[in-house]
CSV table of N, CA, C and O in Angstrom, one decimal:
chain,number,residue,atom,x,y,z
A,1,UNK,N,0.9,-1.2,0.0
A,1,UNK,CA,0.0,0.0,0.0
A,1,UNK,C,0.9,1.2,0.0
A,1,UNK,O,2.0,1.2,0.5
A,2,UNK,N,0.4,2.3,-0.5
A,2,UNK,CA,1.3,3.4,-0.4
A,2,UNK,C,0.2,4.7,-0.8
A,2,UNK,O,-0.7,4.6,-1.7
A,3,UNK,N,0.6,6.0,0.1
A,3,UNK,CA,-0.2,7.2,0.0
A,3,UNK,C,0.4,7.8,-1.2
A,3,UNK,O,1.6,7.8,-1.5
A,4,UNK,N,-0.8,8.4,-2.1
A,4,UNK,CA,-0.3,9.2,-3.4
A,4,UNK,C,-0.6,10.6,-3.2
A,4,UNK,O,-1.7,10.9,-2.9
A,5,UNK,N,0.8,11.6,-3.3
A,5,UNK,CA,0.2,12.9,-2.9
A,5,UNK,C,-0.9,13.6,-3.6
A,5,UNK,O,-0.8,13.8,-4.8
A,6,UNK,N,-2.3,14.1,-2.6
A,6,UNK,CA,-3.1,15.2,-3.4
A,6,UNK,C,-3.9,13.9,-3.9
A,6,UNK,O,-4.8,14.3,-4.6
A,7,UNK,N,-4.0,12.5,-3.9
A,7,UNK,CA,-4.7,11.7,-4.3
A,7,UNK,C,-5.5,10.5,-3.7
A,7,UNK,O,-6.5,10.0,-4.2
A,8,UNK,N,-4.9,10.2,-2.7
A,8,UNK,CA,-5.6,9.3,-1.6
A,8,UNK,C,-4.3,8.0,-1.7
A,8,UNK,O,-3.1,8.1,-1.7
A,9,UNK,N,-5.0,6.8,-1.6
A,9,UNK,CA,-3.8,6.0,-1.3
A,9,UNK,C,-4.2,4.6,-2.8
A,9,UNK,O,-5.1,4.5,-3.6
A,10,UNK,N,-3.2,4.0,-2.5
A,10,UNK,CA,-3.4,2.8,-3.5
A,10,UNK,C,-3.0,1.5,-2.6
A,10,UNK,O,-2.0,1.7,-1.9
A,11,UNK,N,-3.8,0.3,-2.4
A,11,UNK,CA,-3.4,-0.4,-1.8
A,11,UNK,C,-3.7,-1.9,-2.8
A,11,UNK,O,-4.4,-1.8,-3.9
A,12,UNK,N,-2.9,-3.3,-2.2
A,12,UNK,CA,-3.3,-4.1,-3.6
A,12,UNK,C,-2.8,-5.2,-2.9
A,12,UNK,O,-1.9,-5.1,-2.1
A,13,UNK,N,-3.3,-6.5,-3.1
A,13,UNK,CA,-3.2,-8.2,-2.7
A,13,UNK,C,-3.5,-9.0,-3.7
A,13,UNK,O,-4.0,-8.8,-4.8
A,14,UNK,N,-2.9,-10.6,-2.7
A,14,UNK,CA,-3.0,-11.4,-3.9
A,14,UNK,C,-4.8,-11.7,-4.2
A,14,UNK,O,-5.1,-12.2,-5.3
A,15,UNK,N,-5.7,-11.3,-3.4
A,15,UNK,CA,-6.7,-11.2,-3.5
A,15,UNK,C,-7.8,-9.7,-3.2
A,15,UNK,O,-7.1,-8.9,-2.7
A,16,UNK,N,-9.3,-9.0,-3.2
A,16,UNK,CA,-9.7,-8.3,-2.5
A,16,UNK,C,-9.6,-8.2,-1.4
A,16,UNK,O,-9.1,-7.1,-0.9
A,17,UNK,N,-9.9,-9.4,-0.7
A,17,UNK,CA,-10.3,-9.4,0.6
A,17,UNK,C,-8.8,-8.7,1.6
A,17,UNK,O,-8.8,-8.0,2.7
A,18,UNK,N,-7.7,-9.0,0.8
A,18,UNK,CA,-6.3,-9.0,1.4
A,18,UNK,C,-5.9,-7.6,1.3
A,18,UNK,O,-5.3,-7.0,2.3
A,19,UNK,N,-6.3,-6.8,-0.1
A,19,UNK,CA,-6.4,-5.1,-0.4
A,19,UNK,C,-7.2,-4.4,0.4
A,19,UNK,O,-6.9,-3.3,0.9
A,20,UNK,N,-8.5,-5.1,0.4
A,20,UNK,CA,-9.0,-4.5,1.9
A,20,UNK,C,-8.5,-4.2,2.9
A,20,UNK,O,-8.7,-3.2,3.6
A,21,UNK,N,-7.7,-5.3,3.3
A,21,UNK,CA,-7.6,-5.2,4.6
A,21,UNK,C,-6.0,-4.2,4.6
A,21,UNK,O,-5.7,-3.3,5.4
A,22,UNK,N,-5.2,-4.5,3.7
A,22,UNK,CA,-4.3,-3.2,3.9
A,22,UNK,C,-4.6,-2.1,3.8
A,22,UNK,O,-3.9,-1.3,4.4
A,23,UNK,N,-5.8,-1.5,3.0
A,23,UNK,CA,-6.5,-0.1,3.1
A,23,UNK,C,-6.6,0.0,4.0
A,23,UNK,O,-6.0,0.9,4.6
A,24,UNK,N,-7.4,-0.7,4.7
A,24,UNK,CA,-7.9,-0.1,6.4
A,24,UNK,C,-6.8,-0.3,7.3
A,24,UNK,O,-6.8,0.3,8.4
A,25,UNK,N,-5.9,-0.9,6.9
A,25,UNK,CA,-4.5,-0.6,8.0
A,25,UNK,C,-4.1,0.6,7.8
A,25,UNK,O,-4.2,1.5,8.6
A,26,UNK,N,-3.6,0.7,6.7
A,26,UNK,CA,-3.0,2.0,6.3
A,26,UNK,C,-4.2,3.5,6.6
A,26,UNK,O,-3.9,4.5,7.1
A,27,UNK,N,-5.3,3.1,6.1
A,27,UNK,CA,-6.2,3.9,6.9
A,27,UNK,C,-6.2,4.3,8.6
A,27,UNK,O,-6.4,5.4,9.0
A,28,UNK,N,-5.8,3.0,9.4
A,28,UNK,CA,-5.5,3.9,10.6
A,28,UNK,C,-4.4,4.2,11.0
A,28,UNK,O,-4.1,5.1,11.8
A,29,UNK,N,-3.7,3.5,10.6
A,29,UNK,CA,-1.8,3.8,10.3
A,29,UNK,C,-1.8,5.3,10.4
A,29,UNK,O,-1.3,6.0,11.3
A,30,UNK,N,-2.6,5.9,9.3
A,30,UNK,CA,-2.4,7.3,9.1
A,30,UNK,C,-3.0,8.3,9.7
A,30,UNK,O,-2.9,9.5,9.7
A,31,UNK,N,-4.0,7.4,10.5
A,31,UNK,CA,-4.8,8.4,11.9
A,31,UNK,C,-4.0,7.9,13.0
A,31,UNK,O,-4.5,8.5,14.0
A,32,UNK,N,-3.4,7.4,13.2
A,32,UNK,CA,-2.7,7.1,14.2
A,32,UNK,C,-1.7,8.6,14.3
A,32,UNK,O,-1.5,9.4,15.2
A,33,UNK,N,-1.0,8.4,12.7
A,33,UNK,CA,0.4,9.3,13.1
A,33,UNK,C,-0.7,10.8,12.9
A,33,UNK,O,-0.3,11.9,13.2
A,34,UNK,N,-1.6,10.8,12.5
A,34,UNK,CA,-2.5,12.6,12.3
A,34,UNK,C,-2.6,12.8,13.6
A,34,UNK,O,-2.2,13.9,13.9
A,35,UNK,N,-3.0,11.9,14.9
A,35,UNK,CA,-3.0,12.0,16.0
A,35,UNK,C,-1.9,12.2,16.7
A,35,UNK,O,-1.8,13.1,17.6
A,36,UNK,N,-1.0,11.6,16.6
A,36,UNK,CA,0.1,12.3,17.1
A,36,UNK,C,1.1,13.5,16.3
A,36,UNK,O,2.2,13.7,16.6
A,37,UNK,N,0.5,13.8,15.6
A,37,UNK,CA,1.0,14.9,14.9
A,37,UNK,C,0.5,16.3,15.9
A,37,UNK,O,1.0,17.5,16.0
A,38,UNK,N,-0.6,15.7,16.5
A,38,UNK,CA,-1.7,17.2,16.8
A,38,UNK,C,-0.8,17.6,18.8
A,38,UNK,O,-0.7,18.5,19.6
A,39,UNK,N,-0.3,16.3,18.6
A,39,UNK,CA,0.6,16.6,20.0
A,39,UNK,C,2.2,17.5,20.0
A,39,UNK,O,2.9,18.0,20.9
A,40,UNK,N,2.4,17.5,18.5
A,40,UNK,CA,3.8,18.1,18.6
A,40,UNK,C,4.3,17.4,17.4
A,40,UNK,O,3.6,16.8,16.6
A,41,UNK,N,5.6,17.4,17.4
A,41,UNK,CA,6.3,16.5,16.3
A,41,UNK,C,6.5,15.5,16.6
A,41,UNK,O,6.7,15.6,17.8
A,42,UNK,N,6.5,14.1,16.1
A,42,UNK,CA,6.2,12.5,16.1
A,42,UNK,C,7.6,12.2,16.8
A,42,UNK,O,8.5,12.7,16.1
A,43,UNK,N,8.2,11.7,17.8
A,43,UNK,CA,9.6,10.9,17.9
A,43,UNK,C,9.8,9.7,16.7
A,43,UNK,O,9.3,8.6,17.0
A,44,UNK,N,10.5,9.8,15.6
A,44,UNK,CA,10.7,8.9,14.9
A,44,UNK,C,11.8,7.8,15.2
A,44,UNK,O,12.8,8.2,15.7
A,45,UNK,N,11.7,6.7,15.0
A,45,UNK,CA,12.4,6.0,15.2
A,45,UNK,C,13.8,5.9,14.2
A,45,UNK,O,13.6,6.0,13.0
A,46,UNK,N,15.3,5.7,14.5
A,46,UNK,CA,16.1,5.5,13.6
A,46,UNK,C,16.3,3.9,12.8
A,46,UNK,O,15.5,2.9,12.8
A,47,UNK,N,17.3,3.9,12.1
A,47,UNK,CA,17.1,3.0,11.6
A,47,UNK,C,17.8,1.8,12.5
A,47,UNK,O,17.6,0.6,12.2
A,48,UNK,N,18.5,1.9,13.5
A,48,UNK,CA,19.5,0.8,14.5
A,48,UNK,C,18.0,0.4,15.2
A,48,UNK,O,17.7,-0.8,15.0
A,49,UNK,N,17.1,1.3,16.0
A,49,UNK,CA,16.1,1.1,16.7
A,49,UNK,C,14.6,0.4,16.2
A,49,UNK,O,13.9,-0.4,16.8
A,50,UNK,N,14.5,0.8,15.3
A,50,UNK,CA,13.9,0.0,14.0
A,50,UNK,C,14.5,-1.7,14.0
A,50,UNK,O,13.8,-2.6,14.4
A,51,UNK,N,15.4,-1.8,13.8
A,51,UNK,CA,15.8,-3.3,13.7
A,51,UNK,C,15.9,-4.0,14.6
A,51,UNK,O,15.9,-5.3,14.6
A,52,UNK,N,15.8,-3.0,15.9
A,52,UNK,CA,15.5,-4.1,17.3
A,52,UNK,C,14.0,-4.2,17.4
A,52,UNK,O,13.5,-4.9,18.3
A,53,UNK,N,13.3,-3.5,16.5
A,53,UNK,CA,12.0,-3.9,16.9
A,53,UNK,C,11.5,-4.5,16.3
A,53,UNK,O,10.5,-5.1,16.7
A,54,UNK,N,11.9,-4.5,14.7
A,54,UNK,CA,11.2,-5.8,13.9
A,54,UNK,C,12.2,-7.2,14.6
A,54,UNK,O,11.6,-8.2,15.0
A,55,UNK,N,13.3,-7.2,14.7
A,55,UNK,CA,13.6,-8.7,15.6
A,55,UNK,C,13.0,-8.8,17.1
A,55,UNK,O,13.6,-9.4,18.0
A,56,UNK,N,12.2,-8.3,17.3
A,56,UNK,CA,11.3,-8.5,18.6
A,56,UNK,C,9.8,-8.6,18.4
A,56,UNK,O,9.0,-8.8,19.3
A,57,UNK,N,9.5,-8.3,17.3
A,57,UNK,CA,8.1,-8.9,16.3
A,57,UNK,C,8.3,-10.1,15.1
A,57,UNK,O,7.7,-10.8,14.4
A,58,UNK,N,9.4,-9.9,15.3
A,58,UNK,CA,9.4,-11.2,14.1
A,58,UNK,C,8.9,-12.8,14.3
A,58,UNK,O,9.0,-13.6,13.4
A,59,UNK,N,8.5,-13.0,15.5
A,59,UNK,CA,8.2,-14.0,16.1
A,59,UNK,C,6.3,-13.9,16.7
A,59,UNK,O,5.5,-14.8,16.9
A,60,UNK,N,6.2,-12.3,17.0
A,60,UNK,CA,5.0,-12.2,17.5
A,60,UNK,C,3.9,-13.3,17.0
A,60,UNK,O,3.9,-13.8,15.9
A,61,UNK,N,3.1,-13.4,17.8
A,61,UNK,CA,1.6,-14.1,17.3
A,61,UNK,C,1.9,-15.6,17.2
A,61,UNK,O,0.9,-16.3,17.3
A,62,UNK,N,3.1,-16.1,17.1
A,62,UNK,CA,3.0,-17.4,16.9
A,62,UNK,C,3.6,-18.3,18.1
A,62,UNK,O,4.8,-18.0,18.4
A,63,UNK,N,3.3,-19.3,18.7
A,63,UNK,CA,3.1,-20.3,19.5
A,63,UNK,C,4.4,-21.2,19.2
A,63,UNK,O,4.6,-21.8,18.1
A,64,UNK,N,5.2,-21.2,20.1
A,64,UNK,CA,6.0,-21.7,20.1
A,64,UNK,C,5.7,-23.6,20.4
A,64,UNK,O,5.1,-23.9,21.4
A,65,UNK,N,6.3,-24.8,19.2
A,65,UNK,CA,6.1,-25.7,19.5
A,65,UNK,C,6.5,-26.1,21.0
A,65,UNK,O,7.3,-25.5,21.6
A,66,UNK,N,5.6,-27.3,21.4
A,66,UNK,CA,6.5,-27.7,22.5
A,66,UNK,C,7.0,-29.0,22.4
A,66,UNK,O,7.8,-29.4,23.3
Protein backbone atom coordinates (compact mmCIF):
# COMPACT_ATOMS: atom_id res chain seq x y z
CA UNK A 1 0.00 0.00 0.00
CA UNK A 2 1.33 3.39 -0.45
CA UNK A 3 -0.22 7.18 -0.01
CA UNK A 4 -0.29 9.21 -3.45
CA UNK A 5 0.17 12.90 -2.93
CA UNK A 6 -3.11 15.20 -3.40
CA UNK A 7 -4.67 11.69 -4.27
CA UNK A 8 -5.65 9.29 -1.64
CA UNK A 9 -3.80 6.03 -1.26
CA UNK A 10 -3.45 2.82 -3.46
CA UNK A 11 -3.40 -0.39 -1.75
CA UNK A 12 -3.26 -4.06 -3.61
CA UNK A 13 -3.15 -8.19 -2.75
CA UNK A 14 -3.01 -11.39 -3.93
CA UNK A 15 -6.67 -11.15 -3.51
CA UNK A 16 -9.72 -8.30 -2.53
CA UNK A 17 -10.28 -9.40 0.56
CA UNK A 18 -6.29 -9.00 1.37
CA UNK A 19 -6.36 -5.13 -0.38
CA UNK A 20 -9.00 -4.49 1.87
CA UNK A 21 -7.61 -5.15 4.59
CA UNK A 22 -4.31 -3.19 3.95
CA UNK A 23 -6.54 -0.11 3.14
CA UNK A 24 -7.87 -0.06 6.43
CA UNK A 25 -4.55 -0.61 8.00
CA UNK A 26 -2.96 1.97 6.26
CA UNK A 27 -6.22 3.90 6.90
CA UNK A 28 -5.50 3.88 10.57
CA UNK A 29 -1.78 3.85 10.26
CA UNK A 30 -2.36 7.31 9.05
CA UNK A 31 -4.76 8.36 11.85
CA UNK A 32 -2.67 7.13 14.15
CA UNK A 33 0.38 9.32 13.12
CA UNK A 34 -2.49 12.61 12.26
CA UNK A 35 -3.01 11.99 16.04
CA UNK A 36 0.07 12.27 17.10
CA UNK A 37 1.00 14.94 14.90
CA UNK A 38 -1.75 17.20 16.78
CA UNK A 39 0.63 16.56 20.02
CA UNK A 40 3.80 18.06 18.64
CA UNK A 41 6.31 16.49 16.31
CA UNK A 42 6.21 12.51 16.09
CA UNK A 43 9.59 10.94 17.94
CA UNK A 44 10.65 8.95 14.86
CA UNK A 45 12.41 5.95 15.19
CA UNK A 46 16.08 5.48 13.65
CA UNK A 47 17.10 2.97 11.58
CA UNK A 48 19.53 0.81 14.45
CA UNK A 49 16.12 1.12 16.69
CA UNK A 50 13.88 0.04 13.99
CA UNK A 51 15.82 -3.34 13.71
CA UNK A 52 15.48 -4.09 17.29
CA UNK A 53 11.98 -3.85 16.86
CA UNK A 54 11.21 -5.79 13.89
CA UNK A 55 13.59 -8.73 15.64
CA UNK A 56 11.34 -8.53 18.63
CA UNK A 57 8.06 -8.87 16.32
CA UNK A 58 9.38 -11.22 14.09
CA UNK A 59 8.18 -14.01 16.14
CA UNK A 60 5.00 -12.23 17.49
CA UNK A 61 1.58 -14.06 17.30
CA UNK A 62 2.98 -17.35 16.88
CA UNK A 63 3.09 -20.28 19.45
CA UNK A 64 5.99 -21.73 20.10
CA UNK A 65 6.12 -25.71 19.48
CA UNK A 66 6.50 -27.65 22.51
Amino acid sequence: ACLLANHGMLAWGRDLDQALALAVELEELCGQYWHACQLGEPVLLGAAEMAVVLEKFSGYGQQESA
